[in-house]
């Protein structure tokens, strides 16, 4: 692999890049189209990954990969050296093949896998604690003690229930006796009866108290034995927590990041300044921070950045082999925000007002509702930075009444959107959405061949907390999401699908299309889960509901433009 001077990690381009113009500004890492220079560098890195035999890692590609397969995110940074020669750096997120040391990839900010380093030494202690805790939690003695205690509790509680039932019956009998004898007894005799009953009631209470005392004494020895065993585990867990916290603190102290001006800041201070948060574990281990840190440390000027996925996708989130992806938000946004200081960076396209001259076609209006054919890349409601939206457009027309958004379409999705003009209409139609009585249909063009003709997809979804707004499949915490679908046609190497969403989760159709347990085929133009195109080929084509005033069924249908 080509190198310049003594810099092992600076790779000269093999391809002829003389006709490619340099970008005017550095890549905005959280939403970008890879620059041609970045694509050329990424393709050379991918060629290296195809043929290298210096290390072995199971990416889940090919027929010979057995066992646990793990895809990885790789990054390239096009740079210019002090002699104004262009080349690129390469990096991988996290470790690769169990090591942080590879000839082709820049080193990490801190190598926690260094032999005799504090991290590995402390990891030995933590692993030993984990083993002790696991042995104690799964010990026969603990299991036997819990079993014996539960058996004793059941026995004593059974007898306690019988005693309480007996005492309740006796109390009931005394009450019935008082009621029955009161008319027949003199005041003096009745008072004698009452004294006798009060005495009996006191004896009953004392009997219950004696039983509960005996029960407590009988369970005490087994309880103390159990608490002793659990206490041993709790002490070990507290030690593990303390050692883990100290280790994380010591790790954070090693992560000091440079910016383009040569200033440096510790990762803890970076996250504090960003949003008062604590850095997540693994902060600084992604490809982009590694690349910028190495470039700054070696007097290399960053030109363009790109990251791509290599290998099989994780089961919960969607990563496609060789697709380009933005940097993650949770770990990288604070760090890269600091590291890019001093560089002229492309503006964030998500903060640009790009639709001010876009027409918003209206297809129906009456006293209660307006129905629009929302264009792709047009907001339903105002965003934090971009205010132009269906809501604001209607508000400009009806500043006093104020529109009410009943349902939303993703910014990238086009199609039918219903807006209420008053609260009564909003509540009436919203209730139909809640009861799932509104019929909705979407048409999508998928980037591949779907062999089946129809089906039902049932994959629960939740937001990816590390990389909003991306969604992920999660059977533990995800919200139910179901989609019926049918194939309309196969068009060359693509498939036209009609979706019938039974729920309305964020990115539901996009995730159900691309996930391996769904249709395993991304929607054309899906820049989050597939590949960017001129637009997302997803369109809300049909909606049917009951009108809030006439109480008659109404429907609207608009075919997609793609």
Coordinates of C-alpha atoms in Angstrom, one line a residue:
X1 CA 0.0 0.0 0.0
X2 CA 1.4 3.4 -1.0
X3 CA 2.8 5.6 1.7
X4 CA 4.5 9.0 1.8
X5 CA 7.7 9.8 3.8
X6 CA 7.7 7.8 7.1
X7 CA 4.0 8.2 7.7
X8 CA 2.8 4.6 7.8
X9 CA -0.9 5.5 7.8
X10 CA -0.9 8.0 5.0
X11 CA -2.0 6.1 1.8
X12 CA -1.4 7.6 -1.6
X13 CA -4.2 7.2 -4.1
X14 CA -3.8 4.4 -6.5
X15 CA -6.4 5.8 -8.8
X16 CA -5.9 8.9 -10.9
X17 CA -7.6 11.7 -9.0
X18 CA -6.2 14.7 -10.9
X19 CA -9.5 15.6 -12.5
X20 CA -11.4 15.6 -9.2
X21 CA -11.9 19.1 -7.7
X22 CA -11.3 19.6 -4.0
X23 CA -14.4 20.3 -1.9
X24 CA -14.9 23.9 -0.8
X25 CA -15.5 22.9 2.8
X26 CA -15.0 19.9 5.0
X27 CA -17.7 17.3 5.3
X28 CA -20.5 17.9 7.7
X29 CA -20.3 14.4 9.3
X30 CA -23.9 13.9 10.4
X31 CA -25.6 14.3 7.0
X32 CA -23.6 14.3 3.8
X33 CA -23.1 13.0 0.3
X34 CA -19.6 11.5 0.0
X35 CA -17.3 13.7 -2.0
X36 CA -15.8 11.9 -5.1
X37 CA -12.4 12.0 -3.4
X38 CA -13.9 10.3 -0.4
X39 CA -15.6 7.7 -2.6
X40 CA -12.3 7.0 -4.4
X41 CA -10.5 6.5 -1.0
X42 CA -13.3 4.3 0.3
X43 CA -13.2 2.1 -2.8
X44 CA -9.5 1.6 -2.3
X45 CA -10.0 0.7 1.3
X46 CA -12.8 -1.8 0.3
X47 CA -10.4 -3.3 -2.2
X48 CA -7.9 -3.8 0.5
X49 CA -10.5 -5.4 2.8
X50 CA -11.4 -7.8 0.0
X51 CA -7.9 -9.2 -0.5
X52 CA -5.9 -8.6 2.8
X53 CA -4.7 -11.6 4.8
X54 CA -2.9 -9.8 7.7
X55 CA -5.7 -10.5 10.1
X56 CA -8.9 -12.5 10.4
X57 CA -12.3 -11.2 11.4
X58 CA -15.7 -12.8 10.7
X59 CA -17.8 -10.1 8.9
X60 CA -20.5 -12.6 8.0
X61 CA -19.6 -12.4 4.3
X62 CA -19.2 -15.4 2.0
X63 CA -19.8 -19.1 2.7
X64 CA -16.7 -19.9 4.9
X65 CA -17.7 -17.6 7.8
X66 CA -18.8 -19.6 10.7
X67 CA -19.6 -18.6 14.3
X68 CA -20.3 -15.1 15.5
X69 CA -20.4 -12.6 12.6
X70 CA -19.8 -8.9 13.4
X71 CA -20.0 -6.2 10.8
X72 CA -17.9 -3.1 11.3
X73 CA -17.9 0.6 10.5
X74 CA -14.9 1.9 8.6
X75 CA -13.9 5.4 7.8
X76 CA -11.6 7.3 5.5
X77 CA -10.3 10.8 5.8
X78 CA -8.9 12.5 2.7
X79 CA -6.0 14.7 3.8
X80 CA -3.2 16.9 2.4
X81 CA 0.3 16.7 3.8
X82 CA 2.7 19.6 4.3
X83 CA 4.0 19.1 0.8
X84 CA 0.4 19.6 -0.5
X85 CA 0.1 16.0 -1.6
X86 CA -3.3 14.3 -1.3
X87 CA -3.8 11.0 0.3
X88 CA -6.1 9.4 2.8
X89 CA -6.2 7.8 6.3
X90 CA -8.3 4.8 7.2
X91 CA -9.8 3.8 10.5
X92 CA -12.2 1.2 12.0
X93 CA -14.7 1.8 14.8
X94 CA -13.7 -0.1 17.9
X95 CA -11.2 -2.9 17.8
X96 CA -10.7 -5.2 14.8
X97 CA -9.8 -8.9 15.1
X98 CA -9.2 -8.4 18.8
X99 CA -6.5 -5.8 18.4
X100 CA -6.1 -2.0 18.0
X101 CA -2.8 -2.3 16.1
X102 CA -3.0 -2.7 12.3
X103 CA -0.7 -1.6 9.6
X104 CA -3.4 0.0 7.5
X105 CA -5.5 1.8 10.1
X106 CA -4.6 4.8 12.3
X107 CA -4.2 3.9 16.0
X108 CA -6.9 4.7 18.6
X109 CA -6.7 7.8 20.8
X110 CA -5.8 5.5 23.6
X111 CA -5.0 1.8 23.2
X112 CA -6.8 0.1 26.1
X113 CA -5.5 -3.3 24.8
X114 CA -1.9 -2.4 25.5
X115 CA -0.1 -5.3 27.3
X116 CA 0.5 -4.6 31.0
X117 CA -1.6 -1.5 30.7
X118 CA -4.0 -0.5 33.5
X119 CA -7.1 -1.4 31.5
X120 CA -6.2 -5.1 30.9
X121 CA -4.8 -5.4 34.4
X122 CA -8.0 -4.1 36.0
X123 CA -10.1 -6.1 33.6
X124 CA -8.6 -9.2 35.1
X125 CA -9.8 -8.2 38.6
X126 CA -13.3 -7.3 37.2
X127 CA -13.6 -10.6 35.4
X128 CA -12.6 -12.4 38.6
X129 CA -15.3 -10.5 40.5
X130 CA -17.8 -11.4 37.8
X131 CA -17.0 -15.1 38.1
X132 CA -17.3 -14.9 41.9
X133 CA -20.7 -13.2 41.7
X134 CA -21.9 -15.6 39.0
X135 CA -20.8 -18.6 41.1
X136 CA -22.6 -17.3 44.2
X137 CA -25.7 -16.4 42.4
X138 CA -25.9 -19.9 40.8
X139 CA -24.7 -21.8 43.9
X140 CA -26.6 -24.8 45.2
X141 CA -26.5 -23.4 48.7
X142 CA -28.3 -20.2 47.6
X143 CA -30.9 -22.1 45.6
X144 CA -31.4 -24.6 48.5
X145 CA -31.8 -21.8 51.1
X146 CA -34.3 -19.9 48.9
X147 CA -36.3 -23.1 48.4
X148 CA -36.3 -24.0 52.1
X149 CA -37.4 -20.5 53.0
X150 CA -40.2 -20.6 50.4
X151 CA -41.4 -24.0 51.6
X152 CA -41.5 -22.8 55.2
X153 CA -43.3 -19.6 54.2
X154 CA -45.9 -21.5 52.3
X155 CA -46.5 -23.9 55.3
X156 CA -46.8 -21.1 57.9
X157 CA -48.8 -18.9 55.6
X158 CA -51.3 -21.7 54.9
X159 CA -51.8 -22.2 58.7
X160 CA -52.0 -18.5 59.1
X161 CA -54.8 -18.2 56.6
X162 CA -56.7 -21.0 58.4
X163 CA -56.2 -19.3 61.7
X164 CA -57.4 -16.0 60.4
X165 CA -60.5 -17.7 58.8
X166 CA -61.2 -19.4 62.2
X167 CA -60.9 -16.1 64.1
X168 CA -63.1 -14.2 61.5
X169 CA -65.8 -16.9 61.9
X170 CA -65.6 -16.7 65.7
X171 CA -66.0 -12.9 65.5
X172 CA -69.0 -13.3 63.2
X173 CA -70.6 -15.8 65.6
X174 CA -70.1 -13.4 68.5
X175 CA -71.8 -10.6 66.6
X176 CA -74.7 -12.9 65.7
X177 CA -75.0 -14.0 69.3
X178 CA -75.1 -10.4 70.5
X179 CA -77.8 -9.5 68.0
X180 CA -79.9 -12.6 68.8
X181 CA -79.7 -12.4 72.7
X182 CA -79.8 -8.6 73.2
X183 CA -83.7 -8.5 73.2
X184 CA -83.8 -11.5 75.6
X185 CA -81.3 -10.3 78.2
X186 CA -81.4 -7.8 80.9
X187 CA -78.9 -5.0 80.8
X188 CA -76.9 -6.6 83.6
X189 CA -76.8 -10.0 81.9
X190 CA -76.1 -8.4 78.5
X191 CA -73.1 -6.6 80.0
X192 CA -71.8 -9.9 81.5
X193 CA -72.1 -11.4 78.0
X194 CA -70.2 -8.5 76.5
X195 CA -67.4 -8.8 79.0
X196 CA -67.1 -12.5 78.1
X197 CA -67.1 -11.7 74.4
X198 CA -64.5 -8.9 74.8
X199 CA -62.3 -11.4 76.7
X200 CA -62.7 -13.9 73.9
X201 CA -61.8 -11.3 71.3
X202 CA -58.7 -10.4 73.3
X203 CA -57.7 -14.1 73.5
X204 CA -58.2 -14.4 69.7
X205 CA -55.9 -11.4 69.1
X206 CA -53.3 -12.9 71.4
X207 CA -53.5 -16.2 69.6
X208 CA -52.9 -14.5 66.3
X209 CA -50.0 -12.5 67.7
X210 CA -48.4 -15.7 69.2
X211 CA -48.7 -17.5 65.9
X212 CA -47.2 -14.6 64.0
X213 CA -44.4 -14.4 66.6
X214 CA -43.7 -18.2 66.3
X215 CA -43.8 -17.9 62.5
X216 CA -41.2 -15.1 62.6
X217 CA -39.0 -17.1 64.8
X218 CA -39.3 -20.2 62.6
X219 CA -38.4 -18.3 59.5
X220 CA -35.7 -16.2 61.1
X221 CA -32.8 -18.6 60.9
X222 CA -33.4 -19.4 57.2
X223 CA -34.0 -15.7 56.5
X224 CA -30.7 -14.8 58.2
X225 CA -28.9 -17.5 56.2
X226 CA -30.3 -16.1 52.9
X227 CA -29.5 -12.5 53.8
X228 CA -26.0 -13.5 54.6
X229 CA -25.5 -15.1 51.2
X230 CA -27.1 -12.2 49.4
X231 CA -25.0 -9.8 51.5
X232 CA -21.9 -11.5 50.2
X233 CA -23.1 -11.0 46.7
X234 CA -24.0 -7.4 47.3
X235 CA -20.5 -6.6 48.7
X236 CA -18.9 -8.1 45.6
X237 CA -21.3 -6.1 43.4
X238 CA -20.5 -2.9 45.2
X239 CA -16.8 -3.6 44.8
X240 CA -17.4 -4.3 41.1
X241 CA -19.3 -1.0 40.7
X242 CA -16.6 1.0 42.5
X243 CA -13.8 -0.6 40.4
X244 CA -15.7 -0.2 37.2
X245 CA -16.4 3.5 38.0
X246 CA -12.7 4.1 38.8
X247 CA -11.6 2.3 35.6
X248 CA -14.0 4.4 33.5
X249 CA -12.8 7.6 35.1
X250 CA -9.2 6.5 34.5
X251 CA -10.1 5.7 30.9
X252 CA -11.8 9.1 30.3
X253 CA -8.6 10.8 31.5
X254 CA -6.8 9.3 28.5
X255 CA -9.1 10.7 25.9
X256 CA -8.0 14.2 25.1
X257 CA -9.1 15.5 21.7
X258 CA -7.5 18.1 19.5
X259 CA -9.3 20.6 17.3
X260 CA -8.1 22.1 14.1
X261 CA -6.4 25.0 15.9
X262 CA -4.3 22.7 18.0
X263 CA -6.2 23.2 21.3
X264 CA -7.2 20.1 23.2
X265 CA -9.9 19.1 25.6
X266 CA -10.8 16.1 27.7
X267 CA -13.8 14.0 26.7
X268 CA -15.5 14.7 30.1
X269 CA -15.3 18.4 29.6
X270 CA -16.5 18.1 26.0
X271 CA -19.7 16.3 27.0
X272 CA -20.2 18.7 29.9
X273 CA -20.0 21.7 27.6
X274 CA -22.3 20.0 25.1
X275 CA -25.3 19.0 27.2
X276 CA -24.1 18.4 30.8
X277 CA -24.0 14.7 30.2
X278 CA -21.4 12.0 31.0
X279 CA -19.6 10.4 28.1
X280 CA -21.1 7.0 27.1
X281 CA -18.7 4.0 27.3
X282 CA -16.7 3.8 24.0
X283 CA -16.7 7.5 23.4
X284 CA -13.8 8.3 21.1
X285 CA -13.5 4.8 19.7
X286 CA -15.4 5.5 16.5
X287 CA -13.6 5.9 13.2
X288 CA -14.1 9.7 12.7
X289 CA -12.5 10.9 15.9
X290 CA -9.6 8.6 15.4
X291 CA -9.0 9.9 11.9
X292 CA -9.2 13.6 12.9
X293 CA -7.0 13.1 15.9
X294 CA -4.3 11.4 13.8
X295 CA -4.5 14.1 11.1
X296 CA -4.1 17.0 13.6
X297 CA -1.3 15.2 15.4
X298 CA 0.7 14.7 12.2
X299 CA 0.2 18.1 10.5
X300 CA -2.2 16.7 7.9
X301 CA -5.1 18.9 6.7
X302 CA -8.5 17.2 6.6
X303 CA -10.2 17.5 3.2
X304 CA -13.2 15.1 3.2
X305 CA -14.7 12.3 5.4
X306 CA -16.8 9.3 4.7
X307 CA -17.8 6.2 6.7
X308 CA -19.2 2.9 5.4
X309 CA -20.4 -0.4 6.8
X310 CA -18.6 -3.6 6.0
X311 CA -20.2 -7.0 6.7
X312 CA -23.5 -8.3 7.9
X313 CA -26.0 -6.1 9.7
X314 CA -26.7 -6.3 13.4
X315 CA -30.0 -8.0 14.1
X316 CA -31.7 -5.0 15.7
X317 CA -30.6 -2.1 13.6
X318 CA -30.1 -1.8 9.8
X319 CA -26.6 -1.5 8.3
X320 CA -26.0 -2.6 4.7
X321 CA -22.8 -3.8 3.3
X322 CA -20.7 -1.0 1.6
X323 CA -23.4 1.7 2.3
X324 CA -22.2 5.1 3.5
X325 CA -23.4 6.3 6.9
X326 CA -23.2 9.5 8.9
X327 CA -21.4 9.6 12.2
X328 CA -23.4 8.5 15.2
X329 CA -25.0 11.2 17.3
X330 CA -24.8 10.1 20.9
X331 CA -21.0 9.4 21.1
X332 CA -19.7 11.4 18.2
X333 CA -21.8 14.6 18.0
X334 CA -20.1 16.3 21.1
X335 CA -16.6 15.1 20.2
X336 CA -16.7 16.0 16.5
X337 CA -18.4 19.3 17.3
X338 CA -15.3 20.1 19.3
X339 CA -12.8 18.6 16.9
X340 CA -14.1 20.5 13.8
X341 CA -13.6 23.8 15.5
X342 CA -11.2 25.8 13.2
X343 CA -12.3 24.0 10.0
X344 CA -14.7 25.5 7.5
X345 CA -17.4 22.8 7.5
X346 CA -20.4 22.3 5.2
X347 CA -23.6 23.6 6.7
X348 CA -26.0 21.2 8.2
X349 CA -28.6 20.5 5.4
X350 CA -31.2 19.6 8.0
X351 CA -31.1 23.2 9.2
X352 CA -31.5 24.8 5.8
X353 CA -34.9 26.2 4.6
X354 CA -35.1 24.6 1.2
X355 CA -38.9 24.4 0.6
X356 CA -39.9 28.1 0.8
X357 CA -40.7 28.1 -3.0
X358 CA -42.1 24.5 -3.0
X359 CA -45.8 24.3 -3.9
X360 CA -48.1 22.6 -1.4
X361 CA -50.9 21.0 -3.6
X362 CA -54.4 21.1 -2.0
X363 CA -56.9 18.6 -3.2
X364 CA -59.9 19.2 -0.9
X365 CA -61.2 21.7 1.6
X366 CA -64.5 22.3 3.5
X367 CA -65.4 23.9 6.8
X368 CA -63.8 21.1 8.8
X369 CA -60.8 19.7 7.0
X370 CA -58.1 20.4 4.3
X371 CA -56.4 17.5 2.4
X372 CA -53.0 18.1 0.9
X373 CA -50.7 16.1 -1.4
X374 CA -47.6 16.8 0.7
X375 CA -44.4 16.8 -1.4
X376 CA -41.4 14.7 -0.4
X377 CA -38.8 16.5 1.8
X378 CA -41.5 18.8 3.2
X379 CA -42.2 18.9 6.9
X380 CA -45.7 18.2 8.3
X381 CA -45.0 20.4 11.4
X382 CA -42.2 22.9 12.1
X383 CA -38.8 21.6 13.1
X384 CA -36.3 23.1 15.5
X385 CA -34.5 24.9 12.8
X386 CA -36.7 24.6 9.7
X387 CA -40.1 26.3 10.1
X388 CA -41.7 25.9 6.7
X389 CA -44.2 23.1 7.0
X390 CA -47.8 22.2 6.2
X391 CA -48.8 23.6 9.6
X392 CA -47.2 27.0 9.0
X393 CA -48.6 27.2 5.5
X394 CA -52.1 26.7 6.7
X395 CA -51.6 29.0 9.7
X396 CA -50.7 31.8 7.3
X397 CA -54.1 31.3 5.6
X398 CA -56.1 31.0 8.8
X399 CA -54.1 32.9 11.5
X400 CA -57.1 33.2 13.9
X401 CA -58.5 29.7 13.7
X402 CA -55.2 27.8 13.7
X403 CA -54.9 24.4 12.0
X404 CA -54.6 21.2 14.0
X405 CA -52.4 18.4 12.6
X406 CA -54.2 15.1 13.0
X407 CA -51.5 12.8 11.7
X408 CA -48.1 13.3 10.2
X409 CA -46.0 12.0 7.3
X410 CA -42.2 11.7 7.6
X411 CA -40.5 14.6 6.0
X412 CA -39.2 12.4 3.2
X413 CA -42.6 10.8 2.5
X414 CA -45.0 12.3 0.0
X415 CA -48.8 11.9 -0.2
X416 CA -52.1 12.5 1.5
X417 CA -52.2 14.5 4.7
X418 CA -55.4 15.6 6.4
X419 CA -55.5 18.8 8.6
X420 CA -58.4 19.7 10.9
X421 CA -59.6 23.3 10.9
X422 CA -61.3 23.1 14.3
X423 CA -61.0 21.2 17.6
X424 CA -64.2 19.3 17.0
X425 CA -63.1 17.9 13.7
X426 CA -59.6 17.1 15.1
X427 CA -61.1 15.1 18.0
X428 CA -63.5 13.2 15.8
X429 CA -60.9 12.2 13.2
X430 CA -58.2 11.6 15.8
X431 CA -60.5 9.1 17.6
X432 CA -60.7 7.2 14.3
X433 CA -57.0 7.0 14.2
X434 CA -56.8 5.8 17.8
X435 CA -59.4 3.1 17.1
X436 CA -57.6 2.1 13.8
X437 CA -60.8 2.5 11.7
X438 CA -59.1 4.8 9.2
X439 CA -57.9 3.0 6.1
X440 CA -54.5 4.1 4.8
X441 CA -52.5 2.8 1.9
X442 CA -48.9 3.6 0.8
X443 CA -47.1 2.8 -2.4
X444 CA -43.3 2.2 -2.3
X445 CA -40.7 1.3 -4.9
X446 CA -38.2 -1.2 -3.3
X447 CA -34.6 -1.4 -4.4
X448 CA -34.6 -5.1 -5.2
X449 CA -36.8 -8.1 -6.0
X450 CA -39.4 -9.3 -3.6
X451 CA -40.4 -12.8 -4.4
X452 CA -43.4 -13.2 -2.2
X453 CA -46.8 -11.8 -3.3
X454 CA -48.2 -10.6 0.1
X455 CA -47.8 -10.9 3.8
X456 CA -47.9 -9.4 7.3
X457 CA -44.8 -7.9 9.0
X458 CA -44.9 -7.7 12.8
X459 CA -41.7 -6.2 14.1
X460 CA -41.7 -4.0 17.3
X461 CA -39.8 -0.7 16.9
X462 CA -38.1 1.8 19.1
X463 CA -35.8 4.7 18.5
X464 CA -32.0 4.0 18.4
X465 CA -31.0 5.9 21.5
X466 CA -27.4 6.2 20.3
X467 CA -28.3 7.4 16.8
X468 CA -31.6 9.3 16.6
X469 CA -33.8 9.5 14.6
X470 CA -32.9 6.0 13.3
X471 CA -35.2 3.2 14.6
X472 CA -34.4 -0.3 15.6
X473 CA -36.3 -3.6 16.1
X474 CA -36.5 -4.3 19.8
X475 CA -38.6 -7.2 21.2
X476 CA -38.0 -6.1 24.8
X477 CA -38.9 -2.4 24.7
X478 CA -40.2 -1.7 21.2
X479 CA -43.8 -0.6 20.5
X480 CA -46.0 -3.0 18.5
X481 CA -45.8 -2.3 14.7
X482 CA -47.7 -4.3 12.1
X483 CA -47.9 -3.8 8.3
X484 CA -49.8 -5.7 5.7
X485 CA -48.4 -5.6 2.2
X486 CA -48.9 -6.9 -1.3
X487 CA -46.7 -6.8 -4.4
X488 CA -48.0 -4.7 -7.2
X489 CA -45.3 -5.4 -9.8
X490 CA -41.7 -6.2 -10.5
X491 CA -40.1 -3.4 -12.6
X492 CA -36.7 -4.4 -13.8
X493 CA -34.5 -4.9 -10.7
X494 CA -37.1 -3.2 -8.4
X495 CA -40.4 -4.1 -6.8
X496 CA -43.5 -1.9 -6.4
X497 CA -45.3 -2.6 -3.1
X498 CA -48.6 -1.5 -1.6
X499 CA -48.4 -1.1 2.2
X500 CA -51.4 -1.2 4.6
X501 CA -50.0 0.0 8.0
X502 CA -52.0 -1.3 10.9
X503 CA -50.1 0.9 13.3
X504 CA -48.3 4.2 12.9
X505 CA -44.8 4.0 14.3
X506 CA -42.0 6.3 13.2
X507 CA -40.2 5.0 10.1
X508 CA -42.4 1.9 10.3
X509 CA -42.7 1.2 6.6
X510 CA -39.0 2.0 6.0
X511 CA -37.9 -0.4 8.7
X512 CA -40.4 -3.1 7.8
X513 CA -39.2 -2.9 4.2
X514 CA -35.5 -3.1 4.9
X515 CA -35.2 -5.4 7.9
X516 CA -34.2 -9.0 7.2
X517 CA -37.3 -10.3 9.1
X518 CA -39.4 -8.0 6.9
X519 CA -39.0 -7.7 3.2
X520 CA -35.1 -7.4 3.5
X521 CA -35.2 -4.7 0.7
X522 CA -34.8 -1.0 1.3
X523 CA -37.1 1.6 -0.2
X524 CA -35.4 3.4 -3.2
X525 CA -33.9 6.6 -1.9
X526 CA -34.0 5.7 1.8
X527 CA -30.9 7.6 3.0
X528 CA -31.2 6.3 6.5
X529 CA -31.6 2.5 5.9
X530 CA -30.6 2.2 2.2
X531 CA -29.1 4.5 -0.4
X532 CA -29.8 8.1 -1.1
X533 CA -31.5 8.9 -4.4
X534 CA -33.5 11.9 -5.9
X535 CA -36.1 11.2 -3.2
X536 CA -37.6 8.6 -0.9
X537 CA -39.9 6.5 -3.1
X538 CA -42.7 6.2 -0.5
X539 CA -46.1 7.8 -1.1
X540 CA -49.3 7.9 1.0
X541 CA -51.6 7.1 -1.8
X542 CA -55.1 6.5 -0.2
X543 CA -57.0 7.4 2.9
X544 CA -60.6 6.7 3.9
X545 CA -62.4 8.1 7.0
X546 CA -65.7 9.3 8.4
X547 CA -66.3 13.0 7.9
X548 CA -66.7 14.9 11.2
X549 CA -69.8 16.8 10.2
X550 CA -71.7 14.7 7.6
X551 CA -70.7 11.4 9.4
X552 CA -70.4 10.0 5.8
X553 CA -67.5 8.0 4.6
X554 CA -65.1 9.9 2.4
X555 CA -61.9 8.8 0.7
X556 CA -59.1 10.4 -1.3
X557 CA -56.6 8.8 -3.7
X558 CA -53.5 10.3 -5.3
X559 CA -51.0 8.1 -7.3
X560 CA -47.3 8.6 -6.7
X561 CA -45.1 10.6 -9.1
X562 CA -42.4 7.9 -9.2

